[in-house]
Amino acid sequence: MIDLVLVEPEIPNNTGAIGRTCVCTGARLHLIKPLGFDISDKAVRRAGMDYWYDIDLHVYDSIEDYFAENGDENIWLTTTKAPKSYVDCDFSAGDVAFLFGKESAGLPEWLREKYRDRCIRIPMRPAVRSLNLSNAAAILTYEALRQQGFPDLKDFGSMREEL
């Protein structure tokens, strides 16, 4: 199982896109408060997010609550500050949790220091601050699933025959 953990997400469109990635891949979405947006039924319906109700969604009041319920095995903290690239990591164990920080500040320093050996980054050009959060989540989700052999995902397509 892939778990995508958003620590204090601020931008609803990013969370919505990550939610869609979760629905498409069978990943679970964990949101850690405070949230920078409303996820009430009324707000979700107004936004036209018909897939939102298919998300395996878990919401926590704090990062401590998340860890108390889920532990910290097989977690990977995503940060542009990490010395290790995700391509050098083994996600094949099955259960993998990727933690992402809020868009304006990333993950808190105390958390990065506590799990220093579990901090990973996505390579990019030096002059660029960071990738969009939803793009980063999709890259890491699909890399973990690739290493696991894309379990439970459709591995075929159907194109119309040429006439």
CSV table of N, CA and C in Angstrom, one decimal:
chain,number,residue,atom,x,y,z
A,1,MET,N,0.8,-1.2,0.0
A,1,MET,CA,0.0,0.0,0.0
A,1,MET,C,0.9,1.2,0.0
A,2,ILE,N,0.5,2.2,-0.8
A,2,ILE,CA,1.2,3.5,-0.8
A,2,ILE,C,0.3,4.5,0.0
A,3,ASP,N,1.0,5.2,0.9
A,3,ASP,CA,0.3,6.3,1.6
A,3,ASP,C,1.0,7.6,1.3
A,4,LEU,N,0.1,8.5,0.9
A,4,LEU,CA,0.6,9.9,0.6
A,4,LEU,C,0.1,10.8,1.8
A,5,VAL,N,1.1,11.3,2.5
A,5,VAL,CA,0.8,12.1,3.7
A,5,VAL,C,1.1,13.6,3.4
A,6,LEU,N,0.1,14.4,3.5
A,6,LEU,CA,0.3,15.9,3.2
A,6,LEU,C,0.2,16.6,4.6
A,7,VAL,N,1.4,17.1,4.9
A,7,VAL,CA,1.5,17.8,6.2
A,7,VAL,C,1.1,19.3,6.0
A,8,GLU,N,0.0,19.7,6.5
A,8,GLU,CA,-0.6,21.1,6.5
A,8,GLU,C,-0.6,21.6,5.0
A,9,PRO,N,-1.3,20.9,4.1
A,9,PRO,CA,-1.4,21.3,2.8
A,9,PRO,C,-2.2,22.7,2.7
A,10,GLU,N,-1.8,23.5,1.7
A,10,GLU,CA,-2.4,24.9,1.6
A,10,GLU,C,-3.2,25.1,0.4
A,11,ILE,N,-2.9,24.4,-0.7
A,11,ILE,CA,-3.5,24.6,-2.0
A,11,ILE,C,-4.5,23.5,-2.3
A,12,PRO,N,-5.8,23.8,-2.4
A,12,PRO,CA,-6.8,22.8,-2.6
A,12,PRO,C,-6.6,22.1,-4.0
A,13,ASN,N,-6.2,22.8,-5.0
A,13,ASN,CA,-6.0,22.1,-6.3
A,13,ASN,C,-4.9,21.0,-6.2
A,14,ASN,N,-3.8,21.3,-5.5
A,14,ASN,CA,-2.8,20.2,-5.3
A,14,ASN,C,-3.4,19.0,-4.6
A,15,THR,N,-4.1,19.2,-3.5
A,15,THR,CA,-4.6,18.1,-2.8
A,15,THR,C,-5.7,17.4,-3.7
A,16,GLY,N,-6.4,18.1,-4.4
A,16,GLY,CA,-7.4,17.5,-5.3
A,16,GLY,C,-6.7,16.6,-6.4
A,17,ALA,N,-5.6,17.1,-7.0
A,17,ALA,CA,-4.9,16.3,-8.0
A,17,ALA,C,-4.2,15.1,-7.3
A,18,ILE,N,-3.7,15.2,-6.1
A,18,ILE,CA,-3.1,14.1,-5.4
A,18,ILE,C,-4.2,13.1,-5.0
A,19,GLY,N,-5.4,13.6,-4.7
A,19,GLY,CA,-6.5,12.7,-4.4
A,19,GLY,C,-6.9,11.9,-5.7
A,20,ARG,N,-6.8,12.5,-6.8
A,20,ARG,CA,-7.1,11.7,-8.1
A,20,ARG,C,-6.0,10.7,-8.3
A,21,THR,N,-4.8,11.0,-8.0
A,21,THR,CA,-3.7,10.0,-8.1
A,21,THR,C,-4.0,8.9,-7.2
A,22,CYS,N,-4.4,9.1,-6.0
A,22,CYS,CA,-4.8,8.1,-5.0
A,22,CYS,C,-5.9,7.2,-5.6
A,23,VAL,N,-6.9,7.8,-6.1
A,23,VAL,CA,-8.0,7.0,-6.7
A,23,VAL,C,-7.5,6.1,-7.8
A,24,CYS,N,-6.7,6.6,-8.7
A,24,CYS,CA,-6.2,5.9,-9.8
A,24,CYS,C,-5.2,4.7,-9.5
A,25,THR,N,-4.5,4.9,-8.3
A,25,THR,CA,-3.5,3.9,-8.0
A,25,THR,C,-3.8,3.1,-6.8
A,26,GLY,N,-4.9,3.4,-6.1
A,26,GLY,CA,-5.2,2.7,-4.9
A,26,GLY,C,-4.5,3.1,-3.6
A,27,ALA,N,-3.8,4.2,-3.7
A,27,ALA,CA,-3.0,4.8,-2.6
A,27,ALA,C,-4.0,5.4,-1.6
A,28,ARG,N,-3.6,5.5,-0.4
A,28,ARG,CA,-4.3,6.2,0.7
A,28,ARG,C,-3.8,7.6,0.8
A,29,LEU,N,-4.8,8.6,1.1
A,29,LEU,CA,-4.4,10.0,1.3
A,29,LEU,C,-4.6,10.3,2.8
A,30,HIS,N,-3.6,10.9,3.4
A,30,HIS,CA,-3.6,11.3,4.8
A,30,HIS,C,-3.3,12.8,4.8
A,31,LEU,N,-4.2,13.6,5.4
A,31,LEU,CA,-4.1,15.0,5.5
A,31,LEU,C,-3.9,15.4,7.0
A,32,ILE,N,-2.9,16.2,7.2
A,32,ILE,CA,-2.6,16.6,8.6
A,32,ILE,C,-2.9,18.1,8.7
A,33,LYS,N,-3.8,18.4,9.7
A,33,LYS,CA,-4.2,19.8,9.9
A,33,LYS,C,-3.1,20.6,10.5
A,34,PRO,N,-3.2,21.9,10.3
A,34,PRO,CA,-4.3,22.7,9.7
A,34,PRO,C,-4.3,22.6,8.2
A,35,LEU,N,-5.5,22.6,7.6
A,35,LEU,CA,-5.6,22.5,6.1
A,35,LEU,C,-5.9,24.0,5.7
A,36,GLY,N,-5.4,24.3,4.5
A,36,GLY,CA,-5.6,25.7,4.0
A,36,GLY,C,-6.9,25.8,3.2
A,37,PHE,N,-7.8,24.9,3.3
A,37,PHE,CA,-9.0,24.8,2.5
A,37,PHE,C,-10.0,24.0,3.2
A,38,ASP,N,-11.2,24.0,2.7
A,38,ASP,CA,-12.4,23.3,3.3
A,38,ASP,C,-12.6,22.0,2.5
A,39,ILE,N,-12.7,20.9,3.2
A,39,ILE,CA,-13.0,19.6,2.6
A,39,ILE,C,-14.4,19.0,3.0
A,40,SER,N,-15.3,19.9,3.5
A,40,SER,CA,-16.6,19.5,3.8
A,40,SER,C,-17.3,19.0,2.6
A,41,ASP,N,-18.4,18.2,2.8
A,41,ASP,CA,-19.2,17.7,1.7
A,41,ASP,C,-19.6,18.8,0.7
A,42,LYS,N,-20.1,19.9,1.3
A,42,LYS,CA,-20.6,21.0,0.5
A,42,LYS,C,-19.5,21.6,-0.4
A,43,ALA,N,-18.3,21.8,0.2
A,43,ALA,CA,-17.2,22.4,-0.6
A,43,ALA,C,-16.8,21.5,-1.7
A,44,VAL,N,-16.7,20.2,-1.4
A,44,VAL,CA,-16.3,19.2,-2.4
A,44,VAL,C,-17.3,19.1,-3.5
A,45,ARG,N,-18.6,19.1,-3.2
A,45,ARG,CA,-19.6,19.0,-4.2
A,45,ARG,C,-19.6,20.3,-5.1
A,46,ARG,N,-19.4,21.5,-4.5
A,46,ARG,CA,-19.3,22.7,-5.2
A,46,ARG,C,-18.1,22.7,-6.2
A,47,ALA,N,-17.0,22.1,-5.8
A,47,ALA,CA,-15.8,22.1,-6.6
A,47,ALA,C,-16.0,21.0,-7.7
A,48,GLY,N,-17.0,20.2,-7.7
A,48,GLY,CA,-17.2,19.2,-8.8
A,48,GLY,C,-16.3,18.1,-8.7
A,49,MET,N,-15.8,17.8,-7.5
A,49,MET,CA,-14.8,16.7,-7.4
A,49,MET,C,-15.6,15.4,-7.1
A,50,ASP,N,-16.2,14.8,-8.2
A,50,ASP,CA,-17.0,13.6,-8.0
A,50,ASP,C,-16.1,12.4,-7.6
A,51,TYR,N,-14.8,12.4,-7.8
A,51,TYR,CA,-14.0,11.3,-7.4
A,51,TYR,C,-13.6,11.4,-5.9
A,52,TRP,N,-13.8,12.5,-5.2
A,52,TRP,CA,-13.4,12.7,-3.9
A,52,TRP,C,-13.9,11.6,-2.9
A,53,TYR,N,-15.1,11.2,-3.2
A,53,TYR,CA,-15.7,10.2,-2.3
A,53,TYR,C,-15.2,8.8,-2.5
A,54,ASP,N,-14.4,8.6,-3.5
A,54,ASP,CA,-13.7,7.3,-3.7
A,54,ASP,C,-12.3,7.3,-3.1
A,55,ILE,N,-11.8,8.3,-2.5
A,55,ILE,CA,-10.5,8.4,-1.9
A,55,ILE,C,-10.5,7.7,-0.5
A,56,ASP,N,-9.5,6.9,-0.3
A,56,ASP,CA,-9.3,6.3,1.1
A,56,ASP,C,-8.7,7.5,1.9
A,57,LEU,N,-9.5,8.3,2.5
A,57,LEU,CA,-9.0,9.5,3.1
A,57,LEU,C,-9.0,9.4,4.7
A,58,HIS,N,-7.9,9.9,5.2
A,58,HIS,CA,-7.7,9.9,6.7
A,58,HIS,C,-7.2,11.3,7.0
A,59,VAL,N,-7.8,11.9,8.1
A,59,VAL,CA,-7.5,13.3,8.5
A,59,VAL,C,-7.0,13.3,9.9
A,60,TYR,N,-6.0,14.0,10.2
A,60,TYR,CA,-5.4,14.0,11.6
A,60,TYR,C,-5.3,15.4,12.1
A,61,ASP,N,-5.4,15.6,13.4
A,61,ASP,CA,-5.2,16.9,14.0
A,61,ASP,C,-3.7,17.4,14.0
A,62,SER,N,-2.8,16.4,14.0
A,62,SER,CA,-1.4,16.8,14.1
A,62,SER,C,-0.5,15.6,13.6
A,63,ILE,N,0.7,16.0,13.3
A,63,ILE,CA,1.7,14.9,12.8
A,63,ILE,C,1.9,13.9,13.9
A,64,GLU,N,1.8,14.3,15.2
A,64,GLU,CA,1.9,13.3,16.3
A,64,GLU,C,0.8,12.3,16.2
A,65,ASP,N,-0.4,12.8,15.9
A,65,ASP,CA,-1.6,11.9,15.8
A,65,ASP,C,-1.4,10.9,14.7
A,66,TYR,N,-0.8,11.4,13.6
A,66,TYR,CA,-0.6,10.5,12.4
A,66,TYR,C,0.4,9.4,12.8
A,67,PHE,N,1.5,9.7,13.5
A,67,PHE,CA,2.5,8.7,13.9
A,67,PHE,C,1.9,7.8,14.9
A,68,ALA,N,1.1,8.3,15.8
A,68,ALA,CA,0.5,7.5,16.9
A,68,ALA,C,-0.3,6.4,16.3
A,69,GLU,N,-1.0,6.7,15.2
A,69,GLU,CA,-1.9,5.8,14.6
A,69,GLU,C,-1.2,4.9,13.5
A,70,ASN,N,-0.2,5.4,12.8
A,70,ASN,CA,0.4,4.7,11.7
A,70,ASN,C,1.8,4.2,11.9
A,71,GLY,N,2.5,4.7,13.0
A,71,GLY,CA,3.9,4.4,13.2
A,71,GLY,C,4.8,5.1,12.2
A,72,ASP,N,6.0,4.8,12.1
A,72,ASP,CA,7.0,5.4,11.2
A,72,ASP,C,7.8,4.5,10.4
A,73,GLU,N,7.3,3.2,10.2
A,73,GLU,CA,8.1,2.3,9.4
A,73,GLU,C,7.9,2.6,7.9
A,74,ASN,N,8.9,2.4,7.1
A,74,ASN,CA,8.8,2.6,5.7
A,74,ASN,C,8.4,4.0,5.3
A,75,ILE,N,8.7,5.1,6.1
A,75,ILE,CA,8.3,6.4,5.7
A,75,ILE,C,9.5,7.0,4.9
A,76,TRP,N,9.2,7.9,4.0
A,76,TRP,CA,10.1,8.7,3.2
A,76,TRP,C,9.7,10.1,3.2
A,77,LEU,N,10.6,11.0,3.6
A,77,LEU,CA,10.2,12.4,3.7
A,77,LEU,C,10.8,13.1,2.4
A,78,THR,N,9.9,13.8,1.7
A,78,THR,CA,10.3,14.4,0.5
A,78,THR,C,10.7,15.8,0.7
A,79,THR,N,11.9,16.2,0.3
A,79,THR,CA,12.4,17.5,0.5
A,79,THR,C,13.5,17.9,-0.5
A,80,THR,N,13.4,19.1,-1.0
A,80,THR,CA,14.5,19.5,-1.9
A,80,THR,C,15.8,19.6,-1.3
A,81,LYS,N,15.9,19.6,0.0
A,81,LYS,CA,17.1,19.7,0.8
A,81,LYS,C,17.8,18.3,1.0
A,82,ALA,N,17.2,17.2,0.6
A,82,ALA,CA,17.8,15.9,0.9
A,82,ALA,C,19.0,15.6,0.0
A,83,PRO,N,20.0,15.0,0.5
A,83,PRO,CA,21.2,14.6,-0.3
A,83,PRO,C,20.9,13.4,-1.2
A,84,LYS,N,19.9,12.6,-0.8
A,84,LYS,CA,19.6,11.3,-1.6
A,84,LYS,C,18.5,11.5,-2.5
A,85,SER,N,18.7,11.0,-3.7
A,85,SER,CA,17.6,11.0,-4.8
A,85,SER,C,16.7,9.8,-4.6
A,86,TYR,N,15.5,10.0,-5.0
A,86,TYR,CA,14.5,8.8,-4.9
A,86,TYR,C,14.9,7.7,-5.7
A,87,VAL,N,15.7,7.9,-6.8
A,87,VAL,CA,16.1,6.8,-7.7
A,87,VAL,C,17.1,5.8,-7.0
A,88,ASP,N,17.6,6.3,-5.8
A,88,ASP,CA,18.6,5.4,-5.1
A,88,ASP,C,17.9,4.7,-3.9
A,89,CYS,N,16.6,4.6,-4.0
A,89,CYS,CA,15.8,4.0,-2.8
A,89,CYS,C,15.1,2.8,-3.3
A,90,ASP,N,14.9,1.9,-2.3
A,90,ASP,CA,14.1,0.7,-2.6
A,90,ASP,C,12.7,0.8,-1.9
A,91,PHE,N,11.7,0.9,-2.8
A,91,PHE,CA,10.3,1.0,-2.3
A,91,PHE,C,9.6,-0.3,-2.5
A,92,SER,N,10.3,-1.4,-2.8
A,92,SER,CA,9.6,-2.6,-3.2
A,92,SER,C,9.0,-3.4,-2.0
A,93,ALA,N,9.2,-3.0,-0.8
A,93,ALA,CA,8.7,-3.7,0.4
A,93,ALA,C,7.2,-3.8,0.5
A,94,GLY,N,6.5,-3.0,-0.2
A,94,GLY,CA,5.0,-3.0,-0.2
A,94,GLY,C,4.4,-1.8,0.4
A,95,ASP,N,4.5,-1.7,1.7
A,95,ASP,CA,3.9,-0.5,2.4
A,95,ASP,C,5.0,0.6,2.4
A,96,VAL,N,4.6,1.7,1.8
A,96,VAL,CA,5.5,2.9,1.7
A,96,VAL,C,4.7,4.1,2.0
A,97,ALA,N,5.2,5.0,2.8
A,97,ALA,CA,4.5,6.3,3.1
A,97,ALA,C,5.4,7.4,2.7
A,98,PHE,N,4.9,8.3,1.8
A,98,PHE,CA,5.7,9.5,1.4
A,98,PHE,C,5.1,10.7,2.1
A,99,LEU,N,5.9,11.4,2.9
A,99,LEU,CA,5.4,12.6,3.6
A,99,LEU,C,5.8,13.9,2.7
A,100,PHE,N,4.9,14.8,2.6
A,100,PHE,CA,5.1,16.0,1.8
A,100,PHE,C,4.7,17.2,2.7
A,101,GLY,N,5.6,18.2,2.7
A,101,GLY,CA,5.3,19.4,3.5
A,101,GLY,C,4.4,20.4,2.8
A,102,LYS,N,4.0,21.4,3.5
A,102,LYS,CA,3.1,22.4,2.9
A,102,LYS,C,3.9,23.2,1.8
A,103,GLU,N,3.1,23.6,0.9
A,103,GLU,CA,3.7,24.2,-0.3
A,103,GLU,C,4.6,25.4,0.0
A,104,SER,N,4.3,26.2,1.0
A,104,SER,CA,5.1,27.4,1.2
A,104,SER,C,6.3,27.2,2.0
A,105,ALA,N,6.4,26.1,2.7
A,105,ALA,CA,7.6,25.9,3.6
A,105,ALA,C,8.2,24.5,3.6
A,106,GLY,N,7.5,23.5,3.0
A,106,GLY,CA,8.0,22.2,3.1
A,106,GLY,C,7.8,21.5,4.5
A,107,LEU,N,8.6,20.5,4.7
A,107,LEU,CA,8.4,19.8,6.0
A,107,LEU,C,9.2,20.5,7.1
A,108,PRO,N,8.8,20.5,8.3
A,108,PRO,CA,9.5,21.2,9.4
A,108,PRO,C,10.9,20.6,9.6
A,109,GLU,N,11.8,21.4,10.0
A,109,GLU,CA,13.2,21.0,10.2
A,109,GLU,C,13.4,19.9,11.2
A,110,TRP,N,12.6,20.0,12.3
A,110,TRP,CA,12.8,18.9,13.3
A,110,TRP,C,12.4,17.6,12.8
A,111,LEU,N,11.4,17.5,11.9
A,111,LEU,CA,11.0,16.2,11.3
A,111,LEU,C,12.1,15.7,10.3
A,112,ARG,N,12.6,16.6,9.5
A,112,ARG,CA,13.7,16.3,8.6
A,112,ARG,C,14.9,15.8,9.3
A,113,GLU,N,15.3,16.4,10.4
A,113,GLU,CA,16.4,16.0,11.2
A,113,GLU,C,16.2,14.6,11.9
A,114,LYS,N,15.0,14.4,12.4
A,114,LYS,CA,14.7,13.1,13.1
A,114,LYS,C,14.8,12.0,12.1
A,115,TYR,N,14.4,12.2,10.9
A,115,TYR,CA,14.4,11.1,9.9
A,115,TYR,C,15.4,11.4,8.7
A,116,ARG,N,16.5,12.0,9.1
A,116,ARG,CA,17.5,12.4,8.1
A,116,ARG,C,17.8,11.3,7.1
A,117,ASP,N,17.9,10.1,7.5
A,117,ASP,CA,18.3,9.0,6.6
A,117,ASP,C,17.1,8.6,5.7
A,118,ARG,N,15.9,9.1,5.9
A,118,ARG,CA,14.8,8.8,5.1
A,118,ARG,C,14.3,10.0,4.3
A,119,CYS,N,15.1,11.0,4.2
A,119,CYS,CA,14.8,12.2,3.4
A,119,CYS,C,15.3,11.9,1.9
A,120,ILE,N,14.4,12.2,1.0
A,120,ILE,CA,14.7,12.0,-0.4
A,120,ILE,C,14.3,13.2,-1.2
A,121,ARG,N,14.9,13.3,-2.4
A,121,ARG,CA,14.5,14.5,-3.3
A,121,ARG,C,14.3,13.9,-4.7
A,122,ILE,N,13.7,14.7,-5.5
A,122,ILE,CA,13.5,14.5,-6.9
A,122,ILE,C,14.5,15.4,-7.6
A,123,PRO,N,15.4,14.8,-8.4
A,123,PRO,CA,16.4,15.7,-9.1
A,123,PRO,C,15.8,16.7,-10.0
A,124,MET,N,16.3,17.9,-10.0
A,124,MET,CA,15.8,19.0,-10.9
A,124,MET,C,17.0,20.0,-11.1
A,125,ARG,N,16.8,20.9,-11.9
A,125,ARG,CA,17.8,21.9,-12.2
A,125,ARG,C,18.0,22.8,-10.9
A,126,PRO,N,19.2,23.2,-10.7
A,126,PRO,CA,19.6,24.0,-9.5
A,126,PRO,C,18.8,25.3,-9.3
A,127,ALA,N,18.5,26.0,-10.4
A,127,ALA,CA,17.9,27.3,-10.2
A,127,ALA,C,16.4,27.2,-9.9
A,128,VAL,N,15.8,26.1,-9.9
A,128,VAL,CA,14.4,25.9,-9.7
A,128,VAL,C,14.1,25.6,-8.3
A,129,ARG,N,13.1,26.2,-7.7
A,129,ARG,CA,12.8,26.0,-6.3
A,129,ARG,C,12.3,24.6,-6.0
A,130,SER,N,11.2,24.2,-6.7
A,130,SER,CA,10.7,22.9,-6.5
A,130,SER,C,9.6,22.5,-7.6
A,131,LEU,N,9.3,21.3,-7.6
A,131,LEU,CA,8.2,20.8,-8.5
A,131,LEU,C,6.9,21.1,-7.8
A,132,ASN,N,5.8,21.1,-8.6
A,132,ASN,CA,4.5,21.2,-8.0
A,132,ASN,C,4.3,20.0,-7.1
A,133,LEU,N,3.6,20.2,-6.0
A,133,LEU,CA,3.4,19.1,-5.0
A,133,LEU,C,2.7,17.9,-5.7
A,134,SER,N,1.7,18.2,-6.4
A,134,SER,CA,0.9,17.0,-7.0
A,134,SER,C,1.8,16.3,-8.0
A,135,ASN,N,2.6,17.0,-8.8
A,135,ASN,CA,3.5,16.3,-9.7
A,135,ASN,C,4.5,15.4,-8.9
A,136,ALA,N,5.1,16.0,-7.8
A,136,ALA,CA,6.1,15.2,-7.0
A,136,ALA,C,5.4,14.0,-6.5
A,137,ALA,N,4.2,14.1,-6.0
A,137,ALA,CA,3.5,13.0,-5.4
A,137,ALA,C,3.2,11.9,-6.5
A,138,ALA,N,2.9,12.3,-7.7
A,138,ALA,CA,2.6,11.3,-8.7
A,138,ALA,C,3.9,10.6,-9.1
A,139,ILE,N,5.0,11.3,-9.2
A,139,ILE,CA,6.3,10.7,-9.6
A,139,ILE,C,6.7,9.6,-8.6
A,140,LEU,N,6.6,10.0,-7.3
A,140,LEU,CA,7.0,9.0,-6.3
A,140,LEU,C,6.1,7.8,-6.2
A,141,THR,N,4.8,8.1,-6.3
A,141,THR,CA,3.8,7.0,-6.3
A,141,THR,C,4.0,6.0,-7.4
A,142,TYR,N,4.2,6.5,-8.6
A,142,TYR,CA,4.4,5.6,-9.7
A,142,TYR,C,5.8,4.9,-9.7
A,143,GLU,N,6.8,5.5,-9.1
A,143,GLU,CA,8.1,4.8,-8.9
A,143,GLU,C,7.9,3.7,-8.0
A,144,ALA,N,7.3,3.9,-6.8
A,144,ALA,CA,7.1,2.9,-5.9
A,144,ALA,C,6.2,1.7,-6.5
A,145,LEU,N,5.2,2.1,-7.2
A,145,LEU,CA,4.4,1.1,-7.8
A,145,LEU,C,5.1,0.3,-8.9
A,146,ARG,N,6.0,1.0,-9.6
A,146,ARG,CA,6.8,0.3,-10.7
A,146,ARG,C,7.7,-0.7,-10.0
A,147,GLN,N,8.4,-0.3,-8.9
A,147,GLN,CA,9.2,-1.2,-8.2
A,147,GLN,C,8.5,-2.4,-7.6
A,148,GLN,N,7.2,-2.3,-7.3
A,148,GLN,CA,6.4,-3.3,-6.8
A,148,GLN,C,5.7,-4.1,-7.9
A,149,GLY,N,5.9,-3.8,-9.2
A,149,GLY,CA,5.3,-4.5,-10.3
A,149,GLY,C,3.8,-4.0,-10.6
A,150,PHE,N,3.5,-2.8,-10.2
A,150,PHE,CA,2.2,-2.2,-10.4
A,150,PHE,C,1.0,-3.2,-9.9
A,151,PRO,N,1.1,-3.5,-8.6
A,151,PRO,CA,0.1,-4.5,-8.1
A,151,PRO,C,-1.4,-3.9,-8.3
A,152,ASP,N,-2.2,-4.8,-8.7
A,152,ASP,CA,-3.7,-4.5,-8.8
A,152,ASP,C,-4.0,-3.3,-9.8
A,153,LEU,N,-3.1,-3.0,-10.6
A,153,LEU,CA,-3.4,-1.9,-11.7
A,153,LEU,C,-3.5,-2.6,-13.0
A,154,LYS,N,-4.4,-2.0,-13.8
A,154,LYS,CA,-4.6,-2.5,-15.2
A,154,LYS,C,-3.3,-2.4,-16.0
A,155,ASP,N,-2.9,-3.4,-16.6
A,155,ASP,CA,-1.7,-3.4,-17.3
A,155,ASP,C,-1.9,-3.6,-18.9
A,156,PHE,N,-3.0,-3.1,-19.3
A,156,PHE,CA,-3.3,-3.2,-20.8
A,156,PHE,C,-4.2,-2.0,-21.1
A,157,GLY,N,-4.2,-1.7,-22.4
A,157,GLY,CA,-5.1,-0.7,-22.9
A,157,GLY,C,-5.8,-1.3,-24.1
A,158,SER,N,-6.7,-0.6,-24.7
A,158,SER,CA,-7.5,-1.1,-25.9
A,158,SER,C,-7.6,0.1,-26.9
A,159,MET,N,-6.9,0.0,-27.9
A,159,MET,CA,-7.0,1.0,-29.0
A,159,MET,C,-7.8,0.4,-30.1
A,160,ARG,N,-8.6,1.2,-30.7
A,160,ARG,CA,-9.4,0.8,-31.8
A,160,ARG,C,-8.6,0.3,-33.0
A,161,GLU,N,-9.0,-0.7,-33.6
A,161,GLU,CA,-8.3,-1.3,-34.7
A,161,GLU,C,-8.4,-0.3,-35.9
A,162,GLU,N,-7.3,-0.2,-36.6
A,162,GLU,CA,-7.3,0.7,-37.8
A,162,GLU,C,-8.2,0.1,-38.9
A,163,LEU,N,-8.9,1.0,-39.5
A,163,LEU,CA,-9.9,0.6,-40.6
A,163,LEU,C,-9.2,0.4,-41.9
